[in-house]
């Protein structure tokens, strides 16, 4: 079952100007060290930051709150699998909100996709609740 959907469109040039103006103050307020390392080793540094900015906005919308109600920017962060697929992680208040949304007997799975086409970066987040798998009952005749 779908618990939430969020999307966001970020202007890469706006993020680039913000990075130039506020530098580490902006980076450290919004992005985790992992996100910063990823962005700083990319040729399109601003685009990488913009995609992660959009992902955080999209995730907050999927959680049903937007960036209010206690969610901090760094409560949501994006890493990448070895294949390059982005993965959204939540901690702090965002993780507590996710737990509130998740029905008993289910686990929450956050799906995220990122794209960019200069000057735009976009993210789309879907939060899914999957039933927990229960081990077969050995006493059951069909187990």
XYZ file of N, CA and C in Angstrom:
429
model
N 0.844 -1.173 0.000
C 0.000 0.000 0.000
C 0.888 1.234 0.000
N 0.431 2.284 -0.654
C 1.171 3.540 -0.740
C 0.816 4.403 0.474
N 1.850 4.838 1.197
C 1.657 5.713 2.358
C 1.799 7.178 1.994
N 2.616 7.467 0.990
C 2.826 8.859 0.615
C 3.577 8.985 -0.689
N 3.336 10.097 -1.374
C 4.013 10.417 -2.625
C 4.438 11.874 -2.550
N 5.648 12.153 -3.009
C 6.119 13.535 -3.051
C 7.027 13.749 -4.236
N 7.018 14.955 -4.748
C 7.914 15.314 -5.846
C 8.405 16.728 -5.622
N 9.544 17.053 -6.210
C 10.052 18.413 -6.133
C 10.926 18.692 -7.343
N 10.920 19.926 -7.749
C 11.718 20.421 -8.858
C 12.599 21.534 -8.304
N 13.921 21.393 -8.453
C 14.851 22.397 -7.935
C 15.643 23.009 -9.088
N 15.914 24.286 -8.974
C 16.706 24.978 -9.975
C 18.191 24.850 -9.608
N 18.954 24.204 -10.468
C 20.377 23.960 -10.206
C 21.134 25.278 -10.056
N 20.827 26.250 -10.881
C 21.530 27.536 -10.811
C 21.258 28.248 -9.480
N 20.058 28.102 -8.965
C 19.730 28.701 -7.659
C 20.546 28.032 -6.552
N 20.652 26.703 -6.613
C 21.460 25.982 -5.621
C 22.925 26.385 -5.758
N 23.405 26.541 -6.985
C 24.787 26.956 -7.221
C 25.058 28.331 -6.612
N 24.137 29.274 -6.815
C 24.292 30.613 -6.225
C 24.277 30.543 -4.695
N 23.427 29.692 -4.150
C 23.357 29.542 -2.689
C 24.665 28.960 -2.157
N 25.222 27.991 -2.861
C 26.517 27.417 -2.464
C 27.613 28.481 -2.498
N 27.614 29.302 -3.539
C 28.618 30.363 -3.651
C 28.458 31.394 -2.535
N 27.231 31.720 -2.215
C 26.974 32.767 -1.223
C 27.206 32.290 0.213
N 26.731 31.061 0.540
C 26.767 30.610 1.934
C 27.753 29.475 2.204
N 28.255 28.829 1.162
C 29.294 27.810 1.296
C 28.984 26.731 2.318
N 29.943 26.516 3.215
C 29.821 25.438 4.199
C 28.636 25.618 5.135
N 28.264 26.863 5.400
C 27.109 27.086 6.275
C 25.855 26.422 5.682
N 25.665 26.582 4.388
C 24.538 25.950 3.697
C 24.739 24.440 3.623
N 25.912 24.005 3.182
C 26.184 22.560 3.049
C 25.934 21.828 4.368
N 26.487 22.361 5.447
C 26.399 21.669 6.735
C 25.001 21.714 7.343
N 24.220 22.714 6.996
C 22.848 22.810 7.517
C 21.921 21.832 6.808
N 22.158 21.595 5.521
C 21.213 20.839 4.707
C 21.679 19.416 4.398
N 22.961 19.216 4.180
C 23.454 17.938 3.654
C 24.342 17.212 4.651
N 24.221 15.881 4.677
C 25.080 15.059 5.525
C 26.496 15.034 4.944
N 27.437 14.576 5.739
C 28.814 14.457 5.261
C 28.899 13.521 4.054
N 28.125 12.452 4.069
C 28.113 11.513 2.942
C 27.634 12.202 1.674
N 26.564 12.978 1.784
C 26.058 13.699 0.618
C 27.077 14.725 0.119
N 27.739 15.390 1.044
C 28.729 16.387 0.663
C 29.922 15.736 -0.052
N 30.390 14.615 0.473
C 31.507 13.924 -0.185
C 31.139 13.527 -1.602
N 29.933 12.998 -1.776
C 29.460 12.586 -3.102
C 29.434 13.788 -4.046
N 28.826 14.879 -3.605
C 28.676 16.063 -4.464
C 30.027 16.686 -4.806
N 30.918 16.767 -3.840
C 32.187 17.459 -4.047
C 33.139 16.704 -4.972
N 32.906 15.426 -5.171
C 33.772 14.697 -6.103
C 33.145 14.551 -7.489
N 31.988 15.144 -7.683
C 31.301 15.113 -8.981
C 31.651 16.363 -9.781
N 31.684 16.211 -11.094
C 31.943 17.354 -11.968
C 30.802 18.370 -11.845
N 29.560 17.871 -11.779
C 28.395 18.741 -11.626
C 28.012 18.809 -10.148
N 28.834 19.479 -9.385
C 28.622 19.580 -7.934
C 27.261 20.181 -7.609
N 26.933 21.309 -8.220
C 25.663 21.981 -7.926
C 24.481 21.101 -8.321
N 24.578 20.406 -9.452
C 23.502 19.514 -9.873
C 23.295 18.370 -8.902
N 24.393 17.851 -8.365
C 24.302 16.760 -7.388
C 23.624 17.252 -6.113
N 24.014 18.429 -5.648
C 23.352 19.005 -4.476
C 21.878 19.288 -4.773
N 21.578 19.809 -5.948
C 20.197 20.148 -6.286
C 19.302 18.917 -6.300
N 19.819 17.796 -6.811
C 19.019 16.564 -6.816
C 18.742 16.106 -5.393
N 19.717 16.232 -4.519
C 19.514 15.818 -3.131
C 18.588 16.785 -2.400
N 18.685 18.062 -2.717
C 17.743 19.053 -2.165
C 16.318 18.660 -2.553
N 16.121 18.386 -3.844
C 14.794 18.008 -4.338
C 14.317 16.722 -3.670
N 15.231 15.775 -3.439
C 14.861 14.510 -2.796
C 14.374 14.748 -1.366
N 15.025 15.639 -0.647
C 14.613 15.944 0.727
C 13.237 16.612 0.739
N 13.026 17.544 -0.185
C 11.714 18.188 -0.297
C 10.642 17.156 -0.644
N 10.930 16.296 -1.611
C 9.962 15.285 -2.027
C 9.660 14.309 -0.891
N 10.682 13.920 -0.150
C 10.492 12.990 0.967
C 9.627 13.634 2.047
N 9.891 14.896 2.355
C 9.088 15.570 3.388
C 7.622 15.656 2.966
N 7.391 15.837 1.675
C 6.013 15.872 1.173
C 5.373 14.486 1.257
N 6.136 13.453 0.928
C 5.618 12.089 1.011
C 5.300 11.719 2.459
N 6.040 12.281 3.400
C 5.768 12.049 4.816
C 4.544 12.836 5.292
N 4.039 13.706 4.425
C 2.823 14.440 4.743
C 3.024 15.684 5.565
N 4.254 16.164 5.646
C 4.518 17.310 6.505
C 5.112 18.497 5.766
N 5.812 18.248 4.674
C 6.650 19.300 4.116
C 7.751 19.567 5.124
N 8.526 20.583 4.905
C 9.635 20.866 5.834
C 9.135 21.749 6.977
N 8.348 21.135 7.815
C 7.841 21.783 9.028
C 7.596 20.667 10.039
N 6.988 20.974 11.107
C 6.638 19.970 12.123
C 7.852 19.232 12.674
N 9.023 19.853 12.664
C 10.173 19.241 13.311
C 11.129 18.484 12.420
N 10.790 18.272 11.159
C 11.723 17.569 10.274
C 12.875 18.500 9.932
N 14.077 18.015 10.130
C 15.272 18.773 9.770
C 15.798 18.261 8.432
N 16.472 19.133 7.710
C 17.020 18.755 6.411
C 17.857 17.490 6.505
N 18.669 17.412 7.549
C 19.601 16.282 7.661
C 18.934 15.022 8.213
N 17.633 15.106 8.545
C 16.877 13.904 8.934
C 16.588 13.027 7.724
N 16.846 13.557 6.532
C 16.639 12.815 5.286
C 17.940 12.917 4.503
N 18.446 11.792 4.024
C 19.656 11.870 3.202
C 19.683 10.758 2.164
N 20.373 11.053 1.091
C 20.447 10.148 -0.048
C 21.847 9.560 -0.158
N 21.895 8.252 -0.321
C 23.135 7.571 -0.684
C 22.861 6.862 -2.006
N 23.875 6.187 -2.503
C 23.698 5.434 -3.739
C 24.194 4.015 -3.563
N 23.453 3.074 -4.155
C 23.903 1.690 -4.188
C 25.092 1.608 -5.158
N 25.784 0.483 -5.163
C 26.906 0.295 -6.079
C 26.470 0.456 -7.533
N 25.218 0.163 -7.814
C 24.672 0.295 -9.165
C 24.384 1.749 -9.541
N 24.442 2.651 -8.559
C 24.123 4.051 -8.783
C 22.719 4.416 -8.343
N 21.884 3.412 -8.086
C 20.507 3.675 -7.674
C 20.491 4.462 -6.369
N 19.732 5.571 -6.327
C 19.660 6.339 -5.093
C 18.804 5.635 -4.038
N 19.177 5.863 -2.793
C 18.465 5.288 -1.648
C 18.223 6.414 -0.646
N 16.982 6.561 -0.204
C 16.635 7.583 0.787
C 16.664 6.965 2.178
N 17.313 7.665 3.096
C 17.377 7.247 4.502
C 16.720 8.331 5.350
N 16.064 7.930 6.413
C 15.485 8.898 7.335
C 15.945 8.592 8.755
N 16.162 9.659 9.516
C 16.551 9.551 10.919
C 15.744 10.587 11.689
N 15.933 10.622 12.991
C 15.324 11.672 13.809
C 13.816 11.742 13.646
N 13.317 12.975 13.548
C 11.877 13.196 13.480
C 11.279 12.569 12.236
N 12.000 12.579 11.128
C 11.485 11.971 9.891
C 11.266 10.476 10.089
N 12.176 9.812 10.791
C 12.018 8.374 11.059
C 10.830 8.131 11.987
N 10.651 9.003 12.971
C 9.497 8.858 13.864
C 8.188 9.065 13.099
N 8.145 10.041 12.225
C 6.950 10.292 11.411
C 6.657 9.086 10.523
N 7.701 8.512 9.923
C 7.537 7.335 9.078
C 6.963 6.179 9.894
N 7.453 5.995 11.110
C 6.943 4.927 11.973
C 5.460 5.149 12.292
N 5.067 6.410 12.510
C 3.655 6.720 12.769
C 2.765 6.366 11.585
N 3.270 6.576 10.382
C 2.495 6.322 9.162
C 2.379 4.835 8.833
N 3.325 4.046 9.314
C 3.420 2.644 8.915
C 2.472 1.787 9.743
N 1.536 1.114 9.082
C 0.590 0.272 9.821
C 1.298 -0.902 10.503
N 0.713 -1.339 11.601
C 1.241 -2.494 12.314
C 1.285 -3.691 11.362
N 2.345 -4.480 11.497
C 2.504 -5.652 10.643
C 3.087 -5.337 9.278
N 3.547 -4.091 9.090
C 4.131 -3.679 7.824
C 5.502 -3.054 8.053
N 6.282 -3.002 6.986
C 7.540 -2.260 7.003
C 7.443 -1.177 5.929
N 8.065 -0.041 6.204
C 8.052 1.052 5.236
C 9.261 0.928 4.317
N 9.023 1.155 3.046
C 10.083 1.180 2.044
C 9.965 2.509 1.310
N 11.081 3.243 1.249
C 11.081 4.532 0.567
C 11.745 4.343 -0.792
N 11.006 4.647 -1.837
C 11.539 4.599 -3.196
C 11.837 6.033 -3.621
N 12.995 6.247 -4.229
C 13.355 7.586 -4.692
C 14.000 7.485 -6.073
N 13.665 8.428 -6.907
C 14.338 8.539 -8.196
C 14.717 10.002 -8.393
N 15.880 10.211 -9.005
C 16.427 11.546 -9.219
C 16.752 11.720 -10.698
N 16.584 12.934 -11.187
C 16.972 13.232 -12.557
C 17.316 14.706 -12.659
N 18.074 15.047 -13.684
C 18.338 16.457 -13.926
C 18.508 16.700 -15.413
N 18.126 17.885 -15.805
C 18.301 18.396 -17.159
C 18.492 19.893 -16.965
N 19.743 20.308 -16.988
C 20.090 21.681 -16.630
C 19.130 22.676 -17.281
N 18.580 23.574 -16.503
C 18.896 23.959 -15.134
C 18.005 23.323 -14.062
N 17.370 22.187 -14.351
C 16.422 21.615 -13.399
C 16.897 20.280 -12.862
N 16.604 20.068 -11.590
C 16.816 18.776 -10.930
C 15.471 18.367 -10.338
N 15.139 17.105 -10.455
C 13.839 16.632 -9.978
C 14.005 15.356 -9.168
N 13.150 15.228 -8.172
C 13.097 14.001 -7.370
C 11.644 13.588 -7.207
N 11.472 12.293 -7.116
C 10.150 11.720 -6.902
C 10.305 10.655 -5.826
N 9.467 10.704 -4.790
C 9.538 9.766 -3.667
C 8.179 9.102 -3.484
N 8.208 7.796 -3.332
C 7.013 7.019 -2.995
C 7.353 6.227 -1.738
N 6.493 6.336 -0.732
C 6.664 5.540 0.482
C 5.635 4.427 0.453
N 6.132 3.208 0.527
C 5.299 2.006 0.442
C 5.311 1.278 1.782
N 4.177 0.716 2.156
C 4.097 -0.164 3.326
C 3.950 -1.586 2.800
N 4.917 -2.429 3.145
C 4.876 -3.835 2.731
C 4.572 -4.703 3.943
N 3.696 -5.698 3.768
C 3.435 -6.611 4.891
C 4.722 -7.321 5.301
N 4.913 -7.435 6.599
C 6.061 -8.185 7.106
C 5.865 -9.659 6.796
N 6.911 -10.293 6.432
C 6.831 -11.733 6.173
C 6.904 -12.452 7.512
N 5.994 -13.339 7.716
C 6.027 -14.120 8.953
C 6.560 -15.513 8.601
N 7.389 -16.053 9.484
C 7.931 -17.375 9.191
C 6.791 -18.411 9.193
N 6.899 -19.445 8.367
C 5.838 -20.459 8.323
C 5.691 -21.136 9.689
N 4.463 -21.451 10.003
C 4.145 -22.127 11.253
C 4.363 -23.624 11.042
N 5.355 -24.231 11.710
C 5.621 -25.657 11.503
C 4.449 -26.550 11.890
N 3.558 -26.038 12.732
C 2.394 -26.831 13.148
C 1.282 -26.806 12.103
N 1.384 -25.872 11.152
C 0.357 -25.754 10.119
C 0.584 -26.850 9.068
N -0.470 -27.538 8.655
C -0.293 -28.659 7.716
C 0.252 -28.251 6.354
N 0.101 -27.007 5.944
C 0.607 -26.577 4.634
C 1.944 -25.869 4.718
N 2.555 -25.836 5.904
C 3.811 -25.125 6.075
C 4.953 -25.844 5.409
